[in-house]
mmCIF file with all atom_site columns, C-alpha atoms in Angstrom:
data_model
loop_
_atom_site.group_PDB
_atom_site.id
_atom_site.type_symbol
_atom_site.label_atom_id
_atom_site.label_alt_id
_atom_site.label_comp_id
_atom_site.label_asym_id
_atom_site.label_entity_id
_atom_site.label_seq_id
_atom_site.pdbx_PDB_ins_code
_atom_site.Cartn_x
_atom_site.Cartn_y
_atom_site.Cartn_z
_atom_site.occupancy
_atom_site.B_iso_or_equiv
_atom_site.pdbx_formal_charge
_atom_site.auth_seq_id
_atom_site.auth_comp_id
_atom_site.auth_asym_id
_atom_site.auth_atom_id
_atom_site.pdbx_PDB_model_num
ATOM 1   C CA . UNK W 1 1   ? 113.554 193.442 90.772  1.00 93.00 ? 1   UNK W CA 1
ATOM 2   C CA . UNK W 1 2   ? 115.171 191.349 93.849  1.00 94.00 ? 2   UNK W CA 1
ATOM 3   C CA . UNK W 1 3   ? 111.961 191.742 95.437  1.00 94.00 ? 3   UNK W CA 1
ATOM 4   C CA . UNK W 1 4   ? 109.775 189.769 92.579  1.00 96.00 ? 4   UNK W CA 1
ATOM 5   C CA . UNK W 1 5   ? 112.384 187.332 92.280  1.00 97.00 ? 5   UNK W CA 1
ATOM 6   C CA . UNK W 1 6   ? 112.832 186.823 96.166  1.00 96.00 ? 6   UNK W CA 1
ATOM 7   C CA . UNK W 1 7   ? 108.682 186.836 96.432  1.00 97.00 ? 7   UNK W CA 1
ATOM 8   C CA . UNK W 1 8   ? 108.569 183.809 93.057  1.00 97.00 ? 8   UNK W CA 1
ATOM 9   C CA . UNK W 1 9   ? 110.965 182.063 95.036  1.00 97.00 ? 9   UNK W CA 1
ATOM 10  C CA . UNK W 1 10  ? 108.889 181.860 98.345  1.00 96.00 ? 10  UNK W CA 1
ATOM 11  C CA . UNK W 1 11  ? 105.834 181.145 96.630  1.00 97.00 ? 11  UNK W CA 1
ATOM 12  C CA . UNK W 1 12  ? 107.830 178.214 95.129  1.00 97.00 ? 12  UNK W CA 1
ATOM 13  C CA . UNK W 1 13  ? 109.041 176.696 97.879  1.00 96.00 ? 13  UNK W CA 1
ATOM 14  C CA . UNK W 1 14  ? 105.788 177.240 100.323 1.00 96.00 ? 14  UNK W CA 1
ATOM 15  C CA . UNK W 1 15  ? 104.238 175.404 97.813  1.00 96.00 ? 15  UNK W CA 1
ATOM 16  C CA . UNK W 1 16  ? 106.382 172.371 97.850  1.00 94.00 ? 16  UNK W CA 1
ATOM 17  C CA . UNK W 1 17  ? 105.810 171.974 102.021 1.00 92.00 ? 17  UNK W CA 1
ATOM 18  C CA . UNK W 1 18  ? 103.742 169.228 103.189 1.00 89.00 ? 18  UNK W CA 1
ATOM 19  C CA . UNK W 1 19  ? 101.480 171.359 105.199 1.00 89.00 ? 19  UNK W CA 1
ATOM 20  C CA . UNK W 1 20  ? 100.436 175.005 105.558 1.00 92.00 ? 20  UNK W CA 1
ATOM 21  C CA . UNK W 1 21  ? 102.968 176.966 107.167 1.00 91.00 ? 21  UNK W CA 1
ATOM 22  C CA . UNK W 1 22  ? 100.663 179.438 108.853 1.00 91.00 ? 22  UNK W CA 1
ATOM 23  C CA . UNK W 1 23  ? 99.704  176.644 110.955 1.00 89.00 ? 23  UNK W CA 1
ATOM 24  C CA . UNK W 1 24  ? 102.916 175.772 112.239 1.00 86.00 ? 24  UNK W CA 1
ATOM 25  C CA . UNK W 1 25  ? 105.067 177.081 114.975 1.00 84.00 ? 25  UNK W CA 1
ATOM 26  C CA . UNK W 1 26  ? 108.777 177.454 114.571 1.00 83.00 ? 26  UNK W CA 1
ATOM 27  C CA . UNK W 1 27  ? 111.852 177.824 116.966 1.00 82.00 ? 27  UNK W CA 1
ATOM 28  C CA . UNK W 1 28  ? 114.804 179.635 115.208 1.00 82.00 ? 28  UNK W CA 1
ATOM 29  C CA . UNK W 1 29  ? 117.132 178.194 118.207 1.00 79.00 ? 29  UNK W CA 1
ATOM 30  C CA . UNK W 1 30  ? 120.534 179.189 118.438 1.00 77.00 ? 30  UNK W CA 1
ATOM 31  C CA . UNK W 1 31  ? 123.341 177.261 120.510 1.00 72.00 ? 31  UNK W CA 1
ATOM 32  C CA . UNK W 1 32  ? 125.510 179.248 122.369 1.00 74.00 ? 32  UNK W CA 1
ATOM 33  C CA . UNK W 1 33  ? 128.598 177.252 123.748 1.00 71.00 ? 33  UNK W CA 1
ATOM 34  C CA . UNK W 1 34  ? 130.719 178.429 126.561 1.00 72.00 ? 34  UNK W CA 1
ATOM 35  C CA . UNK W 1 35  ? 133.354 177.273 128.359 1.00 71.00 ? 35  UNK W CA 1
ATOM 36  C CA . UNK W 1 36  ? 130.782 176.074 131.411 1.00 73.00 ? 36  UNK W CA 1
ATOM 37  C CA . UNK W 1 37  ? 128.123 174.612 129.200 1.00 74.00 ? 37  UNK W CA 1
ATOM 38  C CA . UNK W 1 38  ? 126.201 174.827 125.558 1.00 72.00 ? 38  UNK W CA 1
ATOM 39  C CA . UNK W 1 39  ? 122.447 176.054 125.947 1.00 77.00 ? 39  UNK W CA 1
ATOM 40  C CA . UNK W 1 40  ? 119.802 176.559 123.656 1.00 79.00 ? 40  UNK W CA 1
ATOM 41  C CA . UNK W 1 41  ? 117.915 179.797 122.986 1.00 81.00 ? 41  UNK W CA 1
ATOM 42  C CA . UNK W 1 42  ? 115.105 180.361 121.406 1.00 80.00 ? 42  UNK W CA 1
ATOM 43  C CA . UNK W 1 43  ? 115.477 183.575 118.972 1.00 82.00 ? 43  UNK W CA 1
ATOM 44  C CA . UNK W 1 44  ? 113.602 186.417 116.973 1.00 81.00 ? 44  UNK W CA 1
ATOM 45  C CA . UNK W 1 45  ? 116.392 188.522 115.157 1.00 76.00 ? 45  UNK W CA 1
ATOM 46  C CA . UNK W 1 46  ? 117.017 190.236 111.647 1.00 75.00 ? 46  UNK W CA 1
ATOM 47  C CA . UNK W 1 47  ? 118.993 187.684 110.399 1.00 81.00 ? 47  UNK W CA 1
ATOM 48  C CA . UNK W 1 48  ? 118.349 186.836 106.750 1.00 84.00 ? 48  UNK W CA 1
ATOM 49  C CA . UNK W 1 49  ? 117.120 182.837 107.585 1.00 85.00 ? 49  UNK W CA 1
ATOM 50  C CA . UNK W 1 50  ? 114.486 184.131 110.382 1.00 86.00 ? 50  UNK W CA 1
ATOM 51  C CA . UNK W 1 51  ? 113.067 186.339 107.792 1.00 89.00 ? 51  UNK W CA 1
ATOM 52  C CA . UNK W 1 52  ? 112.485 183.661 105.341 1.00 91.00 ? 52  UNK W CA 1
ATOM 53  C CA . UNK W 1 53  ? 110.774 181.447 107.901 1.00 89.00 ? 53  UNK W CA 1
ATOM 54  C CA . UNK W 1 54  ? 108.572 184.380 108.577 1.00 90.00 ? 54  UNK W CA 1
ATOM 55  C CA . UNK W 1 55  ? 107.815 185.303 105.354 1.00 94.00 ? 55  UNK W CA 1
ATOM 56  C CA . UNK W 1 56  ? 106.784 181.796 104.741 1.00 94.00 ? 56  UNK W CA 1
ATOM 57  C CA . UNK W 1 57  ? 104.263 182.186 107.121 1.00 93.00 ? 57  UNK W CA 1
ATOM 58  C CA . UNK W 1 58  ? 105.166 180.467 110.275 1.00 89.00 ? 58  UNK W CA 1
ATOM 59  C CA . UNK W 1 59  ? 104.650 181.340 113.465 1.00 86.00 ? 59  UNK W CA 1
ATOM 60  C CA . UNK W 1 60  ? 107.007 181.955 116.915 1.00 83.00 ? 60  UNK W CA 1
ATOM 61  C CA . UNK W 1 61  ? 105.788 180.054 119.858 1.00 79.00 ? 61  UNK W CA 1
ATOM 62  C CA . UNK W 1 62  ? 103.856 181.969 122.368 1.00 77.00 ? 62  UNK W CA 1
ATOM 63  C CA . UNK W 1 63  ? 106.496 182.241 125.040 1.00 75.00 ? 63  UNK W CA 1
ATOM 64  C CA . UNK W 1 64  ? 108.794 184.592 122.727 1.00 75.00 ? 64  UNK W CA 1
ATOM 65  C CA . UNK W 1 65  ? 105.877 187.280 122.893 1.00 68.00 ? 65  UNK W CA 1
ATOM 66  C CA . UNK W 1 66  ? 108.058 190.438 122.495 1.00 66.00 ? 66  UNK W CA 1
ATOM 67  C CA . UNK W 1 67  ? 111.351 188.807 123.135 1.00 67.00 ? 67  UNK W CA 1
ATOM 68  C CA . UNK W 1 68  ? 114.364 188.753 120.705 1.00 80.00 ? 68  UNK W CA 1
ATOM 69  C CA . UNK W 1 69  ? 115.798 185.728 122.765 1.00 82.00 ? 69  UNK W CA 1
ATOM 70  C CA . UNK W 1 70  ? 114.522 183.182 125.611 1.00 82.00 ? 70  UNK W CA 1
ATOM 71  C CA . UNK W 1 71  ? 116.514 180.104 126.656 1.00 83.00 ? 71  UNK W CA 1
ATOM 72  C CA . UNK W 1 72  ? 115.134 177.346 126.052 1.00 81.00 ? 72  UNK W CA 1
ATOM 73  C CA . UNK W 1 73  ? 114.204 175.444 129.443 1.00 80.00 ? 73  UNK W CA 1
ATOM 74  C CA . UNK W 1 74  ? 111.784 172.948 131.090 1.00 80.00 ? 74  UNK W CA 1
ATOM 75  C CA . UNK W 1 75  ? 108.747 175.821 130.902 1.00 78.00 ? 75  UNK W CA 1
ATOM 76  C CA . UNK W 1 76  ? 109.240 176.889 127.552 1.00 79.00 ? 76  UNK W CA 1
ATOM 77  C CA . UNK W 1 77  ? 109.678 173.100 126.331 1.00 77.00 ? 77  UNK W CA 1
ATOM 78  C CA . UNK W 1 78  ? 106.388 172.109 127.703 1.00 75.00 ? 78  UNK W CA 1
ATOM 79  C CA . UNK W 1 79  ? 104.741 174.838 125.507 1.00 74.00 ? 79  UNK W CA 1
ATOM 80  C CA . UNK W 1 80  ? 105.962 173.899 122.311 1.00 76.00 ? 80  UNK W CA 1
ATOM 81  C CA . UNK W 1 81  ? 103.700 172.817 119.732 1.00 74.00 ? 81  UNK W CA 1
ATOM 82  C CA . UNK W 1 82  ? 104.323 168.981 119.682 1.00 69.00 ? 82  UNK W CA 1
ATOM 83  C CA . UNK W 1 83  ? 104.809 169.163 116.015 1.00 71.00 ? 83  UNK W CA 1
ATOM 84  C CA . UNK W 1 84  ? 106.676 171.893 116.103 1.00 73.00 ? 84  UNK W CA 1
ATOM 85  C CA . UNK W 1 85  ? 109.951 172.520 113.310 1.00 76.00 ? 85  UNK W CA 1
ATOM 86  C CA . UNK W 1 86  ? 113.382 173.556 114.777 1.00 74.00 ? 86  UNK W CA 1
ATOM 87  C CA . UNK W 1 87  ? 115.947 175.821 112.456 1.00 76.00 ? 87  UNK W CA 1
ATOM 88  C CA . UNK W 1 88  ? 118.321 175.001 114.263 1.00 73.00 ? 88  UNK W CA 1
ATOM 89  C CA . UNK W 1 89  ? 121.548 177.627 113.769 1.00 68.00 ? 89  UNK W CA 1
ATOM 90  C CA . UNK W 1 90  ? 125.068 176.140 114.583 1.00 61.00 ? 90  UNK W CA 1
ATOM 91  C CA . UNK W 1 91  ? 128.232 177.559 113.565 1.00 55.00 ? 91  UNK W CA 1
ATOM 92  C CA . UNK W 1 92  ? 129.969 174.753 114.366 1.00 54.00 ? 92  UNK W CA 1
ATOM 93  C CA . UNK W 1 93  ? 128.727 173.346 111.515 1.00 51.00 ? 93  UNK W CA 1
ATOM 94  C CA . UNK W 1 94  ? 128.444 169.724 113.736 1.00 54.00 ? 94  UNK W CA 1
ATOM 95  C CA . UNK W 1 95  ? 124.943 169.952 113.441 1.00 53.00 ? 95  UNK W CA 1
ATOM 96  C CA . UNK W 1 96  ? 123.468 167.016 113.731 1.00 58.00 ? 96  UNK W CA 1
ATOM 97  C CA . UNK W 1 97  ? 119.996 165.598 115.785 1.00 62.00 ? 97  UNK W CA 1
ATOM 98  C CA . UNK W 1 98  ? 122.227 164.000 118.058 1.00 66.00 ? 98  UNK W CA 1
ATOM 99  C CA . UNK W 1 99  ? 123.210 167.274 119.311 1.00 69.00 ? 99  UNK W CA 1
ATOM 100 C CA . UNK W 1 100 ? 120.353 168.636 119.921 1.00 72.00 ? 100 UNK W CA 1
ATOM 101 C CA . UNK W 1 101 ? 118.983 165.130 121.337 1.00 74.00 ? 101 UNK W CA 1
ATOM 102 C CA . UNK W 1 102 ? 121.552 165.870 123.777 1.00 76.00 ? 102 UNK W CA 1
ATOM 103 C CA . UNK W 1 103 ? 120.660 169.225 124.991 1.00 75.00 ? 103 UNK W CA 1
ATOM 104 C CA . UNK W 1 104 ? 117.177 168.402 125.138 1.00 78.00 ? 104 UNK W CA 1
ATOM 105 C CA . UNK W 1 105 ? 117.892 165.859 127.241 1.00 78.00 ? 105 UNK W CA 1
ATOM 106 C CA . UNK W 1 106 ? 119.669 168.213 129.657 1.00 78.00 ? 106 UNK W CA 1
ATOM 107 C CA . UNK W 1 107 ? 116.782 170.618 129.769 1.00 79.00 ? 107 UNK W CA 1
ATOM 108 C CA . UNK W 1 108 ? 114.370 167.658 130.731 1.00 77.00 ? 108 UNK W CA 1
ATOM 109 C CA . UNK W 1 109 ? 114.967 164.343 130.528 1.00 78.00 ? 109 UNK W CA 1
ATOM 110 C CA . UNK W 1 110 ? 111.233 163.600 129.783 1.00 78.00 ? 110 UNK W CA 1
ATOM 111 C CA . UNK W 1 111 ? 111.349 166.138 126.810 1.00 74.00 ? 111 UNK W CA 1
ATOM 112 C CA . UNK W 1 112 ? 110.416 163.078 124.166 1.00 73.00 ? 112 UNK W CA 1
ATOM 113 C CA . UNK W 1 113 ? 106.921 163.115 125.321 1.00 72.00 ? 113 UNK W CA 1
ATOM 114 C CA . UNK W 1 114 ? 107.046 167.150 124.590 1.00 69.00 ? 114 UNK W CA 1
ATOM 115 C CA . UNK W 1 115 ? 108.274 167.134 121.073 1.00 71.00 ? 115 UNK W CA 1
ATOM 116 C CA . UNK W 1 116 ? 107.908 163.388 119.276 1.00 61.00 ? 116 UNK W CA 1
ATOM 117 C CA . UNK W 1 117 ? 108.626 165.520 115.965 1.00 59.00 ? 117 UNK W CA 1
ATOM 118 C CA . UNK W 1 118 ? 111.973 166.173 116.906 1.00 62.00 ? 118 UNK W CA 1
ATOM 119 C CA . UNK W 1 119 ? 112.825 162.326 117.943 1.00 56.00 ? 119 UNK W CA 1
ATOM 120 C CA . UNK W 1 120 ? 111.886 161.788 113.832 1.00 54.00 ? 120 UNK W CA 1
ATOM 121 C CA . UNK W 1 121 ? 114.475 164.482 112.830 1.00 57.00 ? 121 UNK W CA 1
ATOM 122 C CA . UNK W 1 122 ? 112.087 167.067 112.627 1.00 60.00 ? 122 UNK W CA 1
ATOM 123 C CA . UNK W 1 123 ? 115.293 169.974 112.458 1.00 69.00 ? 123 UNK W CA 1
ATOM 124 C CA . UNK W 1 124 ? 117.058 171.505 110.059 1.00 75.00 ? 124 UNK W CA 1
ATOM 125 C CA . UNK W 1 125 ? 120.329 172.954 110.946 1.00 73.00 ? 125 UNK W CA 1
ATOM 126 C CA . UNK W 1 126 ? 121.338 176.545 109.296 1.00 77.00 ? 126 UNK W CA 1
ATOM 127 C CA . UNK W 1 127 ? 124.901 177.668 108.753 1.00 76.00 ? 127 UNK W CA 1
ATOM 128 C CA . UNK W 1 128 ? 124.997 181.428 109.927 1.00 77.00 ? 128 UNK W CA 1
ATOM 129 C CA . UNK W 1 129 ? 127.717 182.215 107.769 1.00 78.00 ? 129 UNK W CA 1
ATOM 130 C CA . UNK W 1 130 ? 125.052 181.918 105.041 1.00 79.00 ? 130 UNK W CA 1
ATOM 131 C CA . UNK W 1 131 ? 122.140 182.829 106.574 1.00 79.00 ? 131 UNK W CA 1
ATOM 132 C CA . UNK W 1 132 ? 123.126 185.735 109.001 1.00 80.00 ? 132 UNK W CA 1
ATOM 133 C CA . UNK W 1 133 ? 123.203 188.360 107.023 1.00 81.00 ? 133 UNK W CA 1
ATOM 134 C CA . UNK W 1 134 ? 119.894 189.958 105.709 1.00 84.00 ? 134 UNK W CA 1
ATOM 135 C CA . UNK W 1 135 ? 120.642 189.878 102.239 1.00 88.00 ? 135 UNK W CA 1
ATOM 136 C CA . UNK W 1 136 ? 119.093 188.522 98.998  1.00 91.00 ? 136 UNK W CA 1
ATOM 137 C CA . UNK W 1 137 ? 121.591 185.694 98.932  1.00 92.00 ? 137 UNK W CA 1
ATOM 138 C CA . UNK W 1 138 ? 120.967 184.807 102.731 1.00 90.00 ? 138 UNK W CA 1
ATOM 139 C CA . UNK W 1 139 ? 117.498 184.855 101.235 1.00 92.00 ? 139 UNK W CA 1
ATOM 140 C CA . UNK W 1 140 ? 117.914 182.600 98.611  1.00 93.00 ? 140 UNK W CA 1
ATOM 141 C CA . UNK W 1 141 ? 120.427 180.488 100.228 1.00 90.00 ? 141 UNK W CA 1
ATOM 142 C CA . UNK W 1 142 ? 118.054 179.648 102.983 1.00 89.00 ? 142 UNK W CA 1
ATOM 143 C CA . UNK W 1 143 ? 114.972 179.042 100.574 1.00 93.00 ? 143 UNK W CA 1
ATOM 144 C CA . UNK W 1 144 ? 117.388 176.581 98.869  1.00 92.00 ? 144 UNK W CA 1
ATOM 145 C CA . UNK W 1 145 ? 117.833 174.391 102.122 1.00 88.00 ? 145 UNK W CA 1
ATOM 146 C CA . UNK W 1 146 ? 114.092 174.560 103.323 1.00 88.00 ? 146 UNK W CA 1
ATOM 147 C CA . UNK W 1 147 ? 113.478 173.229 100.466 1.00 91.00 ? 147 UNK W CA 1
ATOM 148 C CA . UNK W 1 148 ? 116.026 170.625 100.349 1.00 88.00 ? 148 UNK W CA 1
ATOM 149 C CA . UNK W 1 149 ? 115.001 169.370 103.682 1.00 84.00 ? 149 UNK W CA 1
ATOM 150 C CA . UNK W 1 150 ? 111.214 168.853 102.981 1.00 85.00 ? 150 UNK W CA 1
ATOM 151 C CA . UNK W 1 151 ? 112.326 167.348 99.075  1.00 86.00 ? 151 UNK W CA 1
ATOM 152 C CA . UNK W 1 152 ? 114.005 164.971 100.770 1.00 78.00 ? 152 UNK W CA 1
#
């Protein structure tokens, strides 16, 4: 079934990360662009890539509680886990640490004492065309760049 294979697959790839994922905090951030400014928000939705995170056993920061989205701002940065991961989600497919250097630096220009992990690329972007959707491809698709990212 898609289940089994989905389930061999996760197994898989938890097993190639360098640490255990239940002991790690994740942001699945999203950034929202307007014509006034870009921000960052912190998210909990049904797309296909923040199931896989999930199901890989990592955990949502403490500020997201019951939320399906917080912005990201100078309280909620302080909390984070200093070695936390970012999945980052861009469709403008200009992902790139830069970027979200950038923005961090606009929530608090002090945020490289916060989140070291980040300053050594700790962030892997996500196309939403391919992981939006909760489907067995999104599934697979996003299994196949986690694990990319930590092969690497």
């Amino acid at each position: 079934t898609l289940n089994a294979i989905y389930q061999k697959r996760l197994a898989q790839v938890r097993d190639i990360l360098p640490f255990d994922p239940t002991t790690k905090s994740f942001v699945y951030a999203k950034v929202v662009r307007s014509h006034e400014k870009t921000r960052l928000f912190a998210t909990a939705d049904n797309s296909g890539g923040y199931k896989v995170i999930r199901d890989l056993g990592f955990k949502t920061p403490d500020f997201m509680h019951a939320s399906t989205a917080v912005e990201i701002g100078k309280n909620q940065l302080i909390l984070l886990d200093q070695d936390i991961i970012f999945f980052t989600v861009d469709g403008t497919r200009k992902g790139t640490t830069r970027i979200l250097h950038d923005m961090l630096e606009t929530i608090h220009a002090d945020w490289k004492r916060f989140l070291p992990v980040v300053i050594d690329g700790d962030t892997l972007y996500l196309d939403p065309t391919y992981t939006a959707p909760a489907t067995f491809q999104s599934a697979m698709h996003t299994l196949d760049q986690i694990e990319w990212y930590f092969k690497r």
